[in-house]
Amino acid sequence: MQFNHEDDHYHQKHDTTIRYATDGIPRLSVTNLPRTENEVCSLDFPPSQSHQYKGRSKNKPGEPEKKQDHLDLKIESKTIQDKLFCTVHQVDSTMLLEVVKSLIHDGYTALMDQRCHSAEQMFSQLLNIIDPSELKQLNLRIINYVVIIYGHATSLLGIGLPEALTKAEDQFKRIIVHYQEERFDCLAYYGIGKVYLRQNRFSDALNQFMKSQTMINRKIVPGVLTWPMTSQVIEETRTENLQLFLKNCIEECKFPPEPDGVCRYQHCHGHSKIQIFFTDPDFKGFIRMTCCQQCRVEFHTNCWKKLKTTNYSDKNDKDFLQELCFTPDCTGLISKIVIFSSSGLVKCEFEQKITKPKEPPRAIIKQKCSR
Ligand SMILES: [Zn+2]
Ligand SMILES: [Zn+2]
């Protein structure tokens, strides 16, 4: 058994307790899995059982020799990977089959209940323990493996956090790059479209959905599929369902909602787009300035910081009141500043009535700061 995929996950792991059973494994518990996102294969035993093996005579004749300190060992070194190999090698293929079956069941039911973190753990473990070059051992076909990648990607999509979305996109792309022959691309493009949709990147999303639609029109589809080893149909593999989902998504992309702000920073590169939505997965707040002639100018919090550092020697936000509006050619003065924090709530609000631009401004400054 090899761990070809997501090898880096192992290196992030430092505190896994691995217990080694020595004469056969009565039952693998796959329910008490840790909640870390990048979980590695964790074949843990119920405490009572692991205790039972502790200290018992370890080696049967003919079995490879094991040392006592392999038992109930808390591993903190980077040799974890090798040791995981050992553990999994001990699991015979029948046992592995049971584990795989159980993980698939738990994975897709979690996904259907929208318990995406749990689902992600299950599918992640499946990808860790299944060697794609040894699928026959498990009576699996390549398409089944692709479905597991798809399950993992869909779970990550459901988690919706920025890093999870990036990983989801990678997994969907992996299907397109490596498994084109399985005709599963229409679902992968649909998935990537959903990632972009979640990121409020409507035109990028539309592009992906249209690819999926084209493939359906050309009947380049995998056919109705079930979750491997089950009779549970993956609903979006029914072409009529996928078509309906696509129709709704395409509609949404063609008529996207108005953004909550648009960043005016000239070098707004650090973000995927200049449009700002409170619902952006990477939302980190923004500043909105209104001038006395009703212009509204917004900046991502980070872009605003950069702009202030480079052009305004880190001037206080409040001191931008009465300054010339940021809109080119507008002669208005800034009369209101609202700062939204990453929580989406107003953090600070400064306002100054500006009656006529030429008059000296009034001394009273209305200031509200929840900081
Ligand atoms: Zn920006
Ligand atoms: Zn203006």
Coordinates of C-alpha atoms and ligand atoms in Angstrom, one line a residue:
M1 CA 0.0 0.0 0.0
Q2 CA 1.3 3.4 -0.9
F3 CA 0.3 6.9 0.1
N4 CA 0.6 8.7 -3.1
H5 CA -1.6 11.5 -2.4
E6 CA -1.5 14.4 0.0
D7 CA 1.7 13.2 1.4
D8 CA 2.2 16.6 3.0
H9 CA -0.6 15.9 5.3
Y10 CA 1.6 13.5 7.2
H11 CA 4.1 16.2 7.9
Q12 CA 1.5 18.4 9.5
K13 CA 0.6 15.7 11.9
H14 CA 2.6 15.5 15.1
D15 CA 0.3 14.3 17.8
T16 CA -1.4 11.2 16.6
T17 CA -1.5 8.4 18.9
I18 CA -1.2 5.1 17.1
R19 CA -1.8 1.9 18.8
Y20 CA -0.5 -1.3 17.3
A21 CA -2.5 -4.4 17.6
T22 CA -0.4 -7.5 17.3
D23 CA -2.6 -10.5 16.7
G24 CA -5.3 -9.6 14.4
I25 CA -7.6 -6.6 14.6
P26 CA -11.0 -7.4 15.9
R27 CA -12.8 -4.2 14.8
L28 CA -11.6 -0.9 13.5
S29 CA -13.4 2.1 14.9
V30 CA -13.8 4.7 12.2
T31 CA -16.3 6.8 14.1
N32 CA -14.1 8.5 16.6
L33 CA -12.1 10.4 14.1
P34 CA -10.3 13.5 15.1
R35 CA -11.7 16.7 13.8
T36 CA -8.7 18.3 12.2
E37 CA -9.3 19.2 8.6
N38 CA -6.2 17.6 7.1
E39 CA -6.5 14.3 9.0
V40 CA -4.4 11.4 8.1
C41 CA -5.4 7.8 8.2
S42 CA -6.3 7.2 11.7
L43 CA -7.1 3.6 12.5
D44 CA -7.9 3.9 16.1
F45 CA -9.3 1.4 18.5
P46 CA -11.8 1.8 21.2
P47 CA -9.9 2.4 24.5
S48 CA -11.0 -0.9 26.0
Q49 CA -9.7 -2.9 23.1
S50 CA -6.4 -1.1 22.8
H51 CA -5.9 -1.6 26.5
Q52 CA -6.5 -5.3 26.1
Y53 CA -3.6 -5.6 23.8
K54 CA -1.3 -3.5 25.8
G55 CA 1.4 -5.6 27.4
R56 CA 0.2 -8.9 26.0
S57 CA 2.7 -11.2 24.3
K58 CA 3.1 -9.7 21.0
N59 CA 4.6 -12.0 18.5
K60 CA 3.2 -15.1 17.1
P61 CA 5.6 -17.4 15.3
G62 CA 6.1 -16.3 11.8
E63 CA 5.0 -12.8 12.4
P64 CA 7.5 -10.0 12.0
E65 CA 9.2 -9.1 15.2
K66 CA 7.9 -6.0 16.9
K67 CA 9.2 -4.2 19.8
Q68 CA 7.3 -3.5 23.0
D69 CA 7.6 0.2 22.6
H70 CA 5.7 -0.1 19.4
L71 CA 2.7 -0.6 21.6
D72 CA 0.5 2.3 22.6
L73 CA 3.1 4.6 21.3
K74 CA 2.7 8.3 21.1
I75 CA 4.5 9.3 18.0
E76 CA 5.8 12.8 17.6
S77 CA 8.6 12.3 15.1
K78 CA 8.5 12.3 11.4
T79 CA 8.8 8.6 11.3
I80 CA 5.0 8.6 11.6
Q81 CA 4.7 8.0 7.9
D82 CA 6.6 4.7 8.0
K83 CA 4.7 3.6 11.0
L84 CA 1.4 4.3 9.4
F85 CA 2.6 2.1 6.6
C86 CA 3.2 -0.7 9.1
T87 CA -0.2 -0.3 10.7
V88 CA -2.0 -0.4 7.4
H89 CA 0.0 -3.4 6.2
Q90 CA -1.3 -5.3 9.1
V91 CA -4.8 -4.7 8.0
D92 CA -5.7 -7.5 5.6
S93 CA -7.6 -6.7 2.6
T94 CA -10.9 -7.9 4.0
M95 CA -10.5 -5.6 6.9
L96 CA -9.5 -2.8 4.5
L97 CA -12.6 -3.4 2.5
E98 CA -14.7 -3.1 5.6
V99 CA -13.0 0.1 6.6
V100 CA -13.4 1.5 3.1
K101 CA -17.1 0.6 3.0
S102 CA -17.7 2.1 6.4
L103 CA -15.9 5.3 5.5
I104 CA -17.8 5.7 2.2
H105 CA -21.1 5.2 4.0
D106 CA -20.2 7.7 6.7
G107 CA -18.8 10.1 4.1
Y108 CA -21.8 10.3 1.8
T109 CA -24.3 10.3 4.7
A110 CA -22.4 13.2 6.3
L111 CA -22.4 14.9 2.9
M112 CA -26.1 14.5 2.5
D113 CA -26.7 15.9 6.0
Q114 CA -24.4 18.7 5.1
R115 CA -22.0 17.8 7.9
C116 CA -19.2 18.8 5.6
H117 CA -16.4 18.7 8.1
S118 CA -17.2 15.1 9.0
A119 CA -17.6 14.2 5.3
E120 CA -14.3 15.8 4.5
Q121 CA -12.5 13.7 7.1
M122 CA -14.0 10.5 5.8
F123 CA -13.2 11.1 2.2
S124 CA -9.8 12.4 3.1
Q125 CA -9.1 9.2 4.9
L126 CA -10.4 7.1 2.0
L127 CA -8.0 8.9 -0.3
N128 CA -5.2 8.2 2.1
I129 CA -5.8 4.5 2.5
I130 CA -6.8 3.6 -1.0
D131 CA -4.0 3.2 -3.5
P132 CA -5.3 4.1 -6.9
S133 CA -3.0 1.6 -8.5
E134 CA -4.4 -1.3 -6.4
L135 CA -8.1 -0.7 -6.8
K136 CA -8.8 -4.2 -8.0
Q137 CA -7.9 -5.5 -4.6
L138 CA -11.0 -3.7 -3.3
N139 CA -13.1 -4.6 -6.3
L140 CA -13.2 -0.9 -7.2
R141 CA -12.9 0.7 -10.6
I142 CA -11.2 3.9 -11.5
I143 CA -14.6 5.7 -11.7
N144 CA -15.2 4.7 -8.1
Y145 CA -12.0 6.4 -7.1
V146 CA -12.9 9.5 -9.1
V147 CA -16.2 9.5 -7.2
I148 CA -14.3 9.5 -3.9
I149 CA -12.2 12.4 -5.1
Y150 CA -15.4 14.1 -6.0
G151 CA -16.9 13.4 -2.6
H152 CA -13.8 14.9 -1.0
A153 CA -14.0 18.0 -3.2
T154 CA -17.7 18.5 -2.6
S155 CA -17.2 18.2 1.2
L156 CA -14.4 20.9 1.0
L157 CA -16.8 23.0 -1.1
G158 CA -19.4 22.7 1.6
I159 CA -17.0 23.8 4.3
G160 CA -16.6 27.0 2.3
L161 CA -13.6 28.4 4.1
P162 CA -11.0 30.0 1.9
E163 CA -8.4 27.3 2.2
A164 CA -11.0 24.5 1.9
L165 CA -12.3 26.1 -1.3
T166 CA -8.8 26.3 -2.8
K167 CA -8.4 22.6 -2.0
A168 CA -11.8 21.8 -3.5
E169 CA -10.8 23.5 -6.7
D170 CA -7.5 21.4 -6.8
Q171 CA -9.4 18.2 -6.3
F172 CA -12.0 19.0 -9.0
K173 CA -9.1 19.9 -11.3
R174 CA -7.3 16.7 -10.5
I175 CA -10.4 14.8 -11.9
I176 CA -10.1 16.9 -15.1
V177 CA -6.4 16.5 -15.5
H178 CA -6.0 12.8 -14.6
Y179 CA -9.3 11.1 -15.2
Q180 CA -10.7 12.5 -18.4
E181 CA -11.4 9.0 -19.7
E182 CA -14.0 8.5 -17.0
R183 CA -16.2 11.2 -18.6
F184 CA -16.7 12.8 -15.2
D185 CA -15.5 16.3 -16.3
C186 CA -19.0 17.8 -16.5
L187 CA -19.3 17.2 -12.7
A188 CA -15.8 18.5 -12.1
Y189 CA -16.5 21.7 -14.0
Y190 CA -19.8 22.1 -12.2
G191 CA -17.9 21.7 -8.9
I192 CA -15.3 24.3 -9.9
G193 CA -18.1 26.6 -10.9
K194 CA -19.6 26.2 -7.5
V195 CA -16.3 27.1 -5.9
Y196 CA -16.2 30.3 -7.9
L197 CA -19.8 31.0 -7.1
R198 CA -19.1 30.7 -3.4
Q199 CA -16.2 33.1 -3.9
N200 CA -18.7 35.5 -5.6
R201 CA -16.7 35.3 -8.8
F202 CA -19.7 35.2 -11.0
S203 CA -18.2 35.5 -14.5
D204 CA -15.5 32.9 -13.7
A205 CA -18.2 30.6 -12.4
L206 CA -20.4 31.1 -15.4
N207 CA -17.5 30.0 -17.6
Q208 CA -17.2 26.7 -15.8
F209 CA -20.9 26.1 -15.8
M210 CA -21.0 26.6 -19.5
K211 CA -18.3 24.1 -20.0
S212 CA -20.3 21.6 -18.0
Q213 CA -23.4 22.4 -20.0
T214 CA -21.6 21.9 -23.3
M215 CA -20.4 18.5 -22.2
I216 CA -23.9 17.5 -21.3
N217 CA -25.2 18.7 -24.6
R218 CA -22.6 16.6 -26.2
K219 CA -23.5 13.7 -24.0
I220 CA -20.0 13.4 -22.6
V221 CA -21.3 12.2 -19.2
P222 CA -20.4 9.3 -16.9
G223 CA -24.0 8.0 -16.6
V224 CA -25.8 7.5 -13.3
L225 CA -23.4 6.6 -10.6
T226 CA -23.8 5.4 -7.0
W227 CA -21.4 6.0 -4.1
P228 CA -19.0 3.1 -4.4
M229 CA -20.1 -0.1 -2.7
T230 CA -23.6 1.3 -2.1
S231 CA -26.8 1.6 -4.0
Q232 CA -27.1 5.3 -3.1
V233 CA -27.3 7.3 -6.3
I234 CA -25.2 10.5 -6.6
E235 CA -28.1 12.7 -7.6
E236 CA -26.1 15.1 -9.8
T237 CA -24.9 12.2 -12.0
R238 CA -28.5 12.0 -13.2
T239 CA -28.2 14.3 -16.3
E240 CA -31.6 15.8 -15.8
N241 CA -30.7 16.8 -12.2
L242 CA -27.3 18.3 -13.2
Q243 CA -29.0 20.2 -16.0
L244 CA -31.4 21.7 -13.5
F245 CA -28.7 22.6 -11.0
L246 CA -26.7 24.2 -13.9
K247 CA -29.6 26.2 -15.1
N248 CA -30.1 27.7 -11.6
C249 CA -26.4 28.4 -11.2
I250 CA -26.1 30.0 -14.7
E251 CA -29.1 32.2 -13.9
E252 CA -27.4 33.4 -10.8
C253 CA -24.2 34.1 -12.6
K254 CA -25.9 36.0 -15.4
F255 CA -27.7 38.2 -12.9
P256 CA -25.4 38.5 -9.9
P257 CA -26.2 40.6 -6.9
E258 CA -24.8 44.1 -6.5
P259 CA -21.5 44.0 -4.6
D260 CA -21.4 45.6 -1.2
G261 CA -18.4 47.6 -2.3
V262 CA -15.9 48.0 -5.1
C263 CA -12.3 48.5 -4.2
R264 CA -10.7 51.5 -5.9
Y265 CA -7.1 50.8 -5.0
Q266 CA -5.1 50.9 -8.2
H267 CA -3.0 47.9 -7.2
C268 CA -5.8 45.7 -5.8
H269 CA -4.0 42.5 -6.4
G270 CA -4.1 40.7 -3.0
H271 CA -7.7 39.7 -3.6
S272 CA -9.4 37.6 -6.2
K273 CA -11.5 40.5 -7.4
I274 CA -12.2 44.2 -6.8
Q275 CA -15.9 43.6 -6.0
I276 CA -16.4 43.3 -2.2
F277 CA -19.2 41.2 -0.8
F278 CA -19.9 40.6 2.9
T279 CA -20.4 37.0 1.9
D280 CA -16.9 36.7 0.4
P281 CA -15.2 33.7 2.1
D282 CA -12.1 35.8 2.6
F283 CA -13.9 38.9 3.7
K284 CA -11.6 41.0 5.9
G285 CA -13.6 44.2 6.1
F286 CA -13.5 47.4 4.1
I287 CA -13.7 51.1 4.4
R288 CA -16.4 53.3 2.7
M289 CA -16.0 57.0 2.2
T290 CA -18.9 59.2 1.0
C291 CA -18.3 62.7 -0.3
C292 CA -20.6 65.6 0.0
Q293 CA -21.6 65.1 -3.6
Q294 CA -22.7 61.5 -2.9
C295 CA -19.7 59.6 -4.4
R296 CA -19.1 56.3 -2.6
V297 CA -15.6 55.1 -2.6
E298 CA -14.5 51.8 -1.0
F299 CA -11.3 50.0 -0.3
H300 CA -10.5 46.5 1.0
T301 CA -9.1 46.9 4.5
N302 CA -5.7 45.7 3.3
C303 CA -5.7 47.8 0.2
W304 CA -6.6 50.8 2.3
K305 CA -3.7 50.2 4.6
K306 CA -1.3 49.9 1.7
L307 CA -2.6 53.1 0.1
K308 CA -2.3 55.0 3.4
T309 CA 1.3 53.8 3.9
T310 CA 2.4 54.6 0.4
N311 CA 0.5 57.9 -0.2
Y312 CA -0.6 59.3 3.1
S313 CA 2.2 58.4 5.6
D314 CA -0.3 56.3 7.7
K315 CA -2.6 59.2 8.4
N316 CA -5.5 58.5 10.8
D317 CA -8.7 57.4 9.1
K318 CA -10.7 60.2 10.8
D319 CA -8.4 62.8 9.3
F320 CA -9.6 62.0 5.9
L321 CA -12.8 63.8 6.7
Q322 CA -13.0 67.0 4.7
E323 CA -10.3 65.9 2.4
L324 CA -10.9 65.9 -1.3
C325 CA -13.0 63.1 -2.6
F326 CA -11.0 60.1 -4.1
T327 CA -13.1 60.1 -7.3
P328 CA -11.0 61.8 -10.1
D329 CA -12.6 65.1 -11.1
C330 CA -14.9 65.2 -8.2
T331 CA -14.5 68.5 -6.2
G332 CA -16.5 67.2 -3.2
L333 CA -15.1 66.7 0.2
I334 CA -15.3 63.5 2.2
S335 CA -18.2 63.8 4.6
K336 CA -18.6 60.3 6.0
I337 CA -16.3 57.4 6.7
V338 CA -17.6 53.9 7.7
I339 CA -15.2 51.1 8.5
F340 CA -16.5 47.6 8.4
S341 CA -14.5 45.1 10.3
S342 CA -13.9 41.4 9.3
S343 CA -17.0 40.6 11.4
G344 CA -19.1 42.5 8.9
L345 CA -20.2 44.9 11.5
V346 CA -19.5 48.7 11.6
K347 CA -16.3 49.2 13.6
C348 CA -16.0 52.9 13.2
E349 CA -18.1 55.7 11.8
F350 CA -17.0 59.3 11.3
E351 CA -19.2 62.0 9.9
Q352 CA -19.0 65.7 9.3
K353 CA -21.7 67.8 7.8
I354 CA -20.2 69.7 4.9
T355 CA -22.6 72.5 3.8
K356 CA -20.6 74.4 1.3
P357 CA -17.1 73.3 0.3
K358 CA -15.6 76.8 0.7
E359 CA -16.9 77.5 4.2
P360 CA -14.7 76.5 7.1
P361 CA -15.9 73.2 8.4
R362 CA -17.8 73.0 11.6
A363 CA -15.9 72.0 14.7
I364 CA -18.4 69.3 15.9
I365 CA -17.4 65.9 14.7
K366 CA -19.8 63.1 15.3
Q367 CA -17.8 60.0 16.1
K368 CA -18.8 56.6 16.9
C369 CA -16.3 53.9 17.6
S370 CA -17.1 50.5 18.8
R371 CA -13.6 49.4 19.2
Ligands
ZN1 ZN -8.6 46.0 -2.9
ZN2 ZN -17.0 62.6 -4.8

